[in-house]
XYZ file of C-alpha atoms in Angstrom:
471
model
C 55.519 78.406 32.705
C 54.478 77.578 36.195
C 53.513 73.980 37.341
C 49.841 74.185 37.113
C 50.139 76.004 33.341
C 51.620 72.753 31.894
C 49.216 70.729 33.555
C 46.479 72.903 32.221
C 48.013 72.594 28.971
C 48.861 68.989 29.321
C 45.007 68.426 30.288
C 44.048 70.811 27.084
C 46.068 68.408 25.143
C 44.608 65.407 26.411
C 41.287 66.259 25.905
C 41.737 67.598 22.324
C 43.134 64.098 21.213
C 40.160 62.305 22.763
C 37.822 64.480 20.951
C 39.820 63.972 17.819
C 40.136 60.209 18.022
C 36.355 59.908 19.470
C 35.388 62.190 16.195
C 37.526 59.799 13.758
C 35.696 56.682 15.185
C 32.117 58.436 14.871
C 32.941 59.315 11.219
C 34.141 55.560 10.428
C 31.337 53.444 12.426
C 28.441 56.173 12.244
C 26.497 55.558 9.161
C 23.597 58.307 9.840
C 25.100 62.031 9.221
C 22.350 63.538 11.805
C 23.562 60.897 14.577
C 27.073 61.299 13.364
C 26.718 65.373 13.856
C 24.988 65.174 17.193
C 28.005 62.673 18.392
C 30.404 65.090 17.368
C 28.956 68.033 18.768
C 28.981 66.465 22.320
C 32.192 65.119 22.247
C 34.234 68.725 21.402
C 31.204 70.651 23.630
C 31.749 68.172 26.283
C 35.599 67.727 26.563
C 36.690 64.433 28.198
C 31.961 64.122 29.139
C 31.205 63.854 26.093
C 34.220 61.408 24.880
C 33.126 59.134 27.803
C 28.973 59.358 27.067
C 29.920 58.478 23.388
C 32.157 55.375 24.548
C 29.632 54.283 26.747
C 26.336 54.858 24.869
C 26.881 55.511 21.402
C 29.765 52.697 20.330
C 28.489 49.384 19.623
C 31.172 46.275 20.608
C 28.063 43.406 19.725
C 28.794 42.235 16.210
C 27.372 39.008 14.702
C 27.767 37.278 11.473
C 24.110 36.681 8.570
C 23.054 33.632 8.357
C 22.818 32.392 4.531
C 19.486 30.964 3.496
C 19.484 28.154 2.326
C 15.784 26.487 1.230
C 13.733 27.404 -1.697
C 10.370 29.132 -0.698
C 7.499 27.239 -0.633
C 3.972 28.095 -1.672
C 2.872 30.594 -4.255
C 3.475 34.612 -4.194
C 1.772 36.613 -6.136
C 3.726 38.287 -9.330
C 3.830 41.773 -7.319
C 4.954 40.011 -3.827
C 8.059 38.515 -5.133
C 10.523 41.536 -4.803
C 9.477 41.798 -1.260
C 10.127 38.091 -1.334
C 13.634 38.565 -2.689
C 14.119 41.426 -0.013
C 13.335 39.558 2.977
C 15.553 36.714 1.886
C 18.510 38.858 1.372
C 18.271 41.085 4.369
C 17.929 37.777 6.724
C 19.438 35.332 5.205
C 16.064 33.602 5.224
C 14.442 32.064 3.513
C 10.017 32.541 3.558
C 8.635 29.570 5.220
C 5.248 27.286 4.690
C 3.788 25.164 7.264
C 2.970 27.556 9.686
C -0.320 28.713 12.084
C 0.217 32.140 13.027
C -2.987 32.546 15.869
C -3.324 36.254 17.221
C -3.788 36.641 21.148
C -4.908 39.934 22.123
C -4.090 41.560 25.425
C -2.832 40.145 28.517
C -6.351 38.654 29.310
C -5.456 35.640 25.985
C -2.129 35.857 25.891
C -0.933 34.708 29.362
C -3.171 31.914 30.038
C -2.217 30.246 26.607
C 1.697 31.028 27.473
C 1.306 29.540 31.140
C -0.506 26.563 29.738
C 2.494 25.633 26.843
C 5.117 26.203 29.929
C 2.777 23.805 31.974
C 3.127 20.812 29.172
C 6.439 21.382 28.527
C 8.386 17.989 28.595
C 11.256 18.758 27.486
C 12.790 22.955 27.050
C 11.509 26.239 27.670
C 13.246 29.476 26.518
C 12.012 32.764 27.493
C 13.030 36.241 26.205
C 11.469 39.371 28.102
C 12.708 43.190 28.141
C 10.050 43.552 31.047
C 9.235 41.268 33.538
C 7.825 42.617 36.633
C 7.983 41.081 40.272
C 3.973 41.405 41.152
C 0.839 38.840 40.648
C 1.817 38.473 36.635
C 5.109 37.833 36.832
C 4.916 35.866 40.298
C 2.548 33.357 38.115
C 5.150 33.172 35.468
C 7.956 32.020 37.994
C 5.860 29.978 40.146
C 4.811 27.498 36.347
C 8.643 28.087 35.389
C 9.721 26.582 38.636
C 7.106 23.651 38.508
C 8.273 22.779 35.325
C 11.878 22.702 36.162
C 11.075 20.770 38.958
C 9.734 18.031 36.344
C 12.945 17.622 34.789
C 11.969 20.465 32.145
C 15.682 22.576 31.013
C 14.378 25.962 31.633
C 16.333 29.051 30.360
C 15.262 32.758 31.145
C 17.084 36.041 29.614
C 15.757 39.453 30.355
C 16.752 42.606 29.723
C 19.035 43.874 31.974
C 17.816 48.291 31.835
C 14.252 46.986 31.103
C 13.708 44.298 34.423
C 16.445 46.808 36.301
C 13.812 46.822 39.097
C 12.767 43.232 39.901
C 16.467 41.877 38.621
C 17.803 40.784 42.143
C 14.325 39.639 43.146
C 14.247 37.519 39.822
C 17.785 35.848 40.742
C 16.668 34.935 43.838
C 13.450 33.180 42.038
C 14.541 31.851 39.296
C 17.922 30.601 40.725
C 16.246 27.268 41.585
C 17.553 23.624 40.264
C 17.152 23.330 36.438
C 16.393 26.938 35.434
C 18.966 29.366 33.950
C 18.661 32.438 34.509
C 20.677 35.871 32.739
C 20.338 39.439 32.155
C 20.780 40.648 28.608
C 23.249 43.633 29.949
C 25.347 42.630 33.229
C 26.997 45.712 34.948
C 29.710 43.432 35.716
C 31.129 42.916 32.288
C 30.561 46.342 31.245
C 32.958 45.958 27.877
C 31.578 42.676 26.668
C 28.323 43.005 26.633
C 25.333 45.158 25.125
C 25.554 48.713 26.700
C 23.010 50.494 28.692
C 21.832 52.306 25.131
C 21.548 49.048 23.474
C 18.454 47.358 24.792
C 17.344 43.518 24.409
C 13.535 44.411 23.106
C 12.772 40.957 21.985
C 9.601 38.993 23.878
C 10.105 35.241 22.538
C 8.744 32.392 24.466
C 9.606 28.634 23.183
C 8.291 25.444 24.080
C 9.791 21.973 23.315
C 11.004 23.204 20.266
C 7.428 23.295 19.067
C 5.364 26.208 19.594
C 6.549 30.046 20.313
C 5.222 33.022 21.384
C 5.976 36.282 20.264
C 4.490 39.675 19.542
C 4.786 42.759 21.941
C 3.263 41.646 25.217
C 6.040 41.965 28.646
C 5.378 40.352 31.570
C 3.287 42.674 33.505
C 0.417 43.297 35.268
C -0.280 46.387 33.368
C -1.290 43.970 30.248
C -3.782 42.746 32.169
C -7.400 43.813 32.441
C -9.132 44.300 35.222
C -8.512 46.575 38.481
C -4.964 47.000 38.523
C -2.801 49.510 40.737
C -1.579 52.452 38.669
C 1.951 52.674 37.210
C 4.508 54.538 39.485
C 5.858 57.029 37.280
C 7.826 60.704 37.206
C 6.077 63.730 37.139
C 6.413 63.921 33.321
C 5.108 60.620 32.546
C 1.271 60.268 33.108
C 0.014 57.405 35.221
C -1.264 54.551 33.051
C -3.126 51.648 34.069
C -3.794 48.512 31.876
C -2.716 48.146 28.204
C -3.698 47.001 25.590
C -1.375 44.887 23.046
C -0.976 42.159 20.668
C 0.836 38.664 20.899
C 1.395 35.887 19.024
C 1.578 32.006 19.093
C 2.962 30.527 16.443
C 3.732 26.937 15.368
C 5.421 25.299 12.600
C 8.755 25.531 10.997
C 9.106 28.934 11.543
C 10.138 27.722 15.255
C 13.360 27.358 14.324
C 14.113 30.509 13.604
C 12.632 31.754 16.689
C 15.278 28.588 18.903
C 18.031 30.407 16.388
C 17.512 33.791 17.365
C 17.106 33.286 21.133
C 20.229 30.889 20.858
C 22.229 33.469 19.434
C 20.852 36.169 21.991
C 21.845 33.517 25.310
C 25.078 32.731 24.081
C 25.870 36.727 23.878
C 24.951 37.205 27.399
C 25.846 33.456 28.843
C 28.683 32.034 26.701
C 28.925 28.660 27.243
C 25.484 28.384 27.808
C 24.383 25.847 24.730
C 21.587 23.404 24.932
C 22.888 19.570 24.705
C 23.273 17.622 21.717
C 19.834 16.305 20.170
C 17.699 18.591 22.813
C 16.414 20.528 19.839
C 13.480 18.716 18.008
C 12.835 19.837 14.216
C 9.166 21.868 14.685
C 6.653 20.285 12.558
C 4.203 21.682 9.594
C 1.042 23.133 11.512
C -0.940 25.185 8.831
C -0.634 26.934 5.814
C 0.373 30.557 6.645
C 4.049 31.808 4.884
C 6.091 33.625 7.307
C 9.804 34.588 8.238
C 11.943 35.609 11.566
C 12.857 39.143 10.954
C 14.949 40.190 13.896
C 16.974 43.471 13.957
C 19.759 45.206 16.012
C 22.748 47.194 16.317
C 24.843 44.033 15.663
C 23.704 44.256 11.767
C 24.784 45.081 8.443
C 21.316 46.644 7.889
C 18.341 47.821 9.215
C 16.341 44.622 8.610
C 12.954 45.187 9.842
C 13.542 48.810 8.460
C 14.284 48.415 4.716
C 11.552 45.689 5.529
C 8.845 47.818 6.097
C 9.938 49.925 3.199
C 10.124 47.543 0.905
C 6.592 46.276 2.320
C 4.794 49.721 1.770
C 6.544 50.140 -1.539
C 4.411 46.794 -2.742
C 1.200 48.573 -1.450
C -1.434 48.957 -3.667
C -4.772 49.966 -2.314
C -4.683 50.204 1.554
C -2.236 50.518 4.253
C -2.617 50.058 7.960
C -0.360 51.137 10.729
C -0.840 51.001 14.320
C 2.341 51.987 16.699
C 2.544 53.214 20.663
C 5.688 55.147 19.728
C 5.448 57.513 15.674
C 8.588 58.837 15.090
C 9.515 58.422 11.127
C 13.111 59.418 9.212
C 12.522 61.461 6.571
C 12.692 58.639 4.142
C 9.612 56.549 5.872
C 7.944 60.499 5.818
C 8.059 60.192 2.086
C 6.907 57.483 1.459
C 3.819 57.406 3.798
C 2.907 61.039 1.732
C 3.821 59.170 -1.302
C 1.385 56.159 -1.224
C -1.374 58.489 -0.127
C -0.988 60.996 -2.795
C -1.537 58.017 -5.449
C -4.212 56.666 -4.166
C -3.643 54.019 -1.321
C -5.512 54.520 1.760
C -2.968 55.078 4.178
C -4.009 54.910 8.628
C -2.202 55.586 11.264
C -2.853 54.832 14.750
C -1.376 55.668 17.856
C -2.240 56.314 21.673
C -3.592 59.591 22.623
C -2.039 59.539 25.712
C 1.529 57.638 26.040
C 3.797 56.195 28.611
C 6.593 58.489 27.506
C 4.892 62.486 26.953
C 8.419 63.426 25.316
C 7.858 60.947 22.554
C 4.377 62.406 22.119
C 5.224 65.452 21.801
C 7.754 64.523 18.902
C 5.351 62.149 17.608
C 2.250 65.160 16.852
C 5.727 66.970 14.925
C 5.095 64.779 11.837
C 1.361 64.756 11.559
C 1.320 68.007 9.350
C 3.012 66.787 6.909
C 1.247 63.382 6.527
C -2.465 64.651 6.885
C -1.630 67.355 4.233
C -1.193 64.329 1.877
C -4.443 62.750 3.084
C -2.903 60.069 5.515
C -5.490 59.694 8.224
C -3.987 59.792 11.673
C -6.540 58.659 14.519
C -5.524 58.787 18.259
C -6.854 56.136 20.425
C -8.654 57.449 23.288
C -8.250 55.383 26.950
C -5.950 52.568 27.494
C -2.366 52.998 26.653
C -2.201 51.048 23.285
C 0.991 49.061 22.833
C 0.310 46.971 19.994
C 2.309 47.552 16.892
C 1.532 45.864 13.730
C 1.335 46.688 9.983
C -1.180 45.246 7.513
C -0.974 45.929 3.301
C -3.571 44.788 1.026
C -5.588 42.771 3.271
C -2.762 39.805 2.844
C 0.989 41.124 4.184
C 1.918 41.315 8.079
C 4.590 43.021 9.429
C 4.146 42.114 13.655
C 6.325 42.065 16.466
C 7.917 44.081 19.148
C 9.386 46.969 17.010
C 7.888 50.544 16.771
C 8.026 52.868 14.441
C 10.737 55.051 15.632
C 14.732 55.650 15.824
C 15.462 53.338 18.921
C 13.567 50.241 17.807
C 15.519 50.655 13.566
C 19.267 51.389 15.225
C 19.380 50.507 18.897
C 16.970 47.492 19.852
C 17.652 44.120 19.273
C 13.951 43.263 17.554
C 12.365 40.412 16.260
C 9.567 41.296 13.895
C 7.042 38.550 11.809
C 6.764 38.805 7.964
C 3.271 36.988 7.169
C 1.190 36.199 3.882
C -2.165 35.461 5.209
C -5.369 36.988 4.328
C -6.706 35.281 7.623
C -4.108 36.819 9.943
C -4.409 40.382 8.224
C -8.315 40.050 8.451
C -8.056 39.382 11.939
C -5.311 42.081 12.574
C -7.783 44.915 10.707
C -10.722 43.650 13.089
C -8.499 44.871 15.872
C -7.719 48.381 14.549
C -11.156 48.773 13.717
C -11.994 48.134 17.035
C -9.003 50.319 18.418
C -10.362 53.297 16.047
C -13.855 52.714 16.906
C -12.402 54.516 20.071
C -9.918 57.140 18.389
C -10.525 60.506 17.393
C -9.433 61.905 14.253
C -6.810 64.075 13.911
C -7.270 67.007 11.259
C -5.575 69.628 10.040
C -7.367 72.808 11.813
C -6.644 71.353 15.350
C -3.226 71.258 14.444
C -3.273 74.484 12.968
C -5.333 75.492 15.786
C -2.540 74.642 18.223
C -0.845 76.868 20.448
C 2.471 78.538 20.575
C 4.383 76.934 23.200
C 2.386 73.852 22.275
C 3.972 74.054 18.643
C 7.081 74.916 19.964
C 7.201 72.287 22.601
C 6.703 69.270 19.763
C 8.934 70.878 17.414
C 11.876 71.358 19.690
C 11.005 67.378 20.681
C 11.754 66.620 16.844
C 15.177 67.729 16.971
C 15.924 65.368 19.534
C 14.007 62.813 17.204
C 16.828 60.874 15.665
C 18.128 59.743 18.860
C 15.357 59.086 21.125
């Protein structure tokens, strides 16, 4: 055989083993047989590609250890609430908390005036957690009270996500990288192999003040969350211009904060080891009101999909009316079933979700499933206008599932989350005022437009669904 033979043989070889050890790793680590089958077929179609796109992008190195609960929940549950209860407790390793005001801030327009104001009478810590955090008249307002209050004496730590503030990231640096402020990115290109990868993304939005009071919810940084003239969006060609959005945020108070200082802890010292607060910094948060609630964060890092079996477990305890309101629908055929379920006996069962998206491919994917649901009666309305980015879940008028996870593969397997769990027929009353509102704008969708749907239309959202399990 000549010279470049054996080397063609050699590199035949080579790439063979790859794709056989890259196929023995999916089969031991990927617990999903569509994800597993997908990551097989691109590693032995893509000899030597696809073994590098799975090492990169589909294997997880972030592992972390549950927390064991450890306090008996306070307050009374109703007879029917207490497997959910049990659920939560065992999935987090928490335990349901009392002593807490959960107050809803909606849009940009409440939520950033109430968030500049806590980081304005901060005396002692700050920690914020952003995926997003734009460099324009938003986010400039955010670094210029985050520099003040360093300059006070205030310890002042900032982690964002490292694909999701990719644009502003050096600009940020240069900002934040004042006396008294800490400042990281949740994925650092230099330290490719130790920390999250580009696929995993840090989705969380926590902000925490003095060990006090925390915000949380779904609301980034941006401009685009607030009303008023705003320049549009520069996006590609496939992705219509948006302008403002709506969403939903949080503050929150009580002994629940110290769930919220756990989870960002754990979050800063993946990204900035070393980086720990001092001794006696953290003060315990104190009782504020009456609402039950519990930290619920998720990620690749876990045993189990927490906020996941969470929401199944949730809908599973329904009884006479659901409400679901997501930017991004894309269901496993498990939460499928069980939306059709509850409708067939009886619950009333609603879906909303933007008519018009940031992301047209998830659209299209999305408008896949609605068949299926609206032949069991689920309504589906589409929200007409603004981009709609809240996502929350209400059952029964009394349980809360809120937060910055949607309702699709990437937020259950690949996000690092943080959802709410809340019992509070205040909160959920509150929570249905804003759907209503949102729907008061929606139109129905029914089964003769979809029926009444084109070819290449059908074709276009059903070839999107394939790609469903790993979008």
């Amino acid at each position: 055989m000549s010279s470049n033979a054996w080397i063609d043989l050699l590199g035949l070889i080579g790439s063979c083993l790859l794709s056989v050890a890259a196929t023995i790793h999916i089969l031991f680590h990927k617990r999903l047989p569509h994800n597993a089958t997908l990551w097989i077929l691109v590693v032995w179609l893509m000899p030597v590609v696809g073994f590098l796109c799975y090492w990169y992008f589909g294997y997880n190195r972030v592992q972390r250890r549950l927390r064991v609960a450890g306090l008996p929940v306070p307050g009374r549950l109703g007879s029917g609430e207490k497997p959910l209860k049990l659920l939560g407790q065992n999935l987090t390793g928490l335990p349901l908390r009392g002593g807490n005001r959960v107050d809803l801030l909606e849009d940009g327009a409440e939520a950033y005036p109430a968030m500049l104001e806590a980081i304005a009478s901060a005396t002692r810590s700050i920690d914020l957690l952003t995926y997003i955090f734009d460099a324009d008249e938003v986010g400039e307002r955010f670094i210029a009270a985050l520099t003040a209050a360093a300059s006070k004496g205030v310890k002042v730590r900032v982690l964002v996500d490292g694909v999701g503030a990719w644009g502003p990231l050096r600009r940020l640096r240069r900002s934040l990288g004042v006396p008294g402020i800490e400042f990281a990115s949740f994925w650092r290109s230099d330290h490719l192999f130790h920390q999250p990868l580009l696929n995993l993304r840090n989705h969380r939005k926590l902000l925490i003040v003095d060990s006090q009071l925390a915000f949380t919810g779904s609301l980034n940084i941006s401009r685009r969350h607030h009303k008023g003239p705003l320049s549009r969006r520069p996006l590609r060609r496939w992705r219509p211009a948006l302008g403002s959005q709506h969403d939903l945020h949080f503050r929150l108070q009580g002994p629940l904060v110290a769930d919220l200082i756990a989870c960002f802890q754990e979050d800063w010292t993946q990204t900035h080891p070393g980086g720990k607060r001092a001794a006696g910094a953290v003060v315990k948060p104190k009782s504020a009101g009456s609402d039950l609630a519990r930290v619920v964060s998720s990620g690749p890092d876990q045993t189990y999909e927490r906020i996941y079996e969470l929401l199944l477990g949730g809908l599973r305890m329904a009884q006479k009316k659901v409400d679901l309101c997501t930017p991004y629908f894309i269901p496993d055929q498990a939460l499928l079933a069980l939306l059709r379920s509850l409708s067939l006996s009886g619950v009333h069962v609603r879906l909303l979700v933007p008519q018009q998206g940031d992301h047209a491919f998830l659209g299209w994917a999305s408008r896949s499933y609605f068949r299926d649901l609206l032949q069991a009666g689920v309504e589906i309305w589409e929200i007409r206008g603004d981009f709609v980015h809240s996502k929350a879940v209400v059952v029964d008028g009394r349980w809360c599932l809120l937060g910055s996870c949607n309702l699709d593969p990437r937020s259950f397997l690949l996000n690092f989350e943080t959802n709410i769990e809340v019992y509070s027929e205040g909160l959920a009353k509150k929570l249905s005022k804003v759907m209503e509102k949102y729907r008061a704008q929606a139109s129905p969708v029914d089964l003769g437009s979809i029926k009444r749907q084109g070819f290449f239309p059908r074709l276009r959202d059903n070839i999107a669904r394939l790609f469903s399990p790993i979008l």
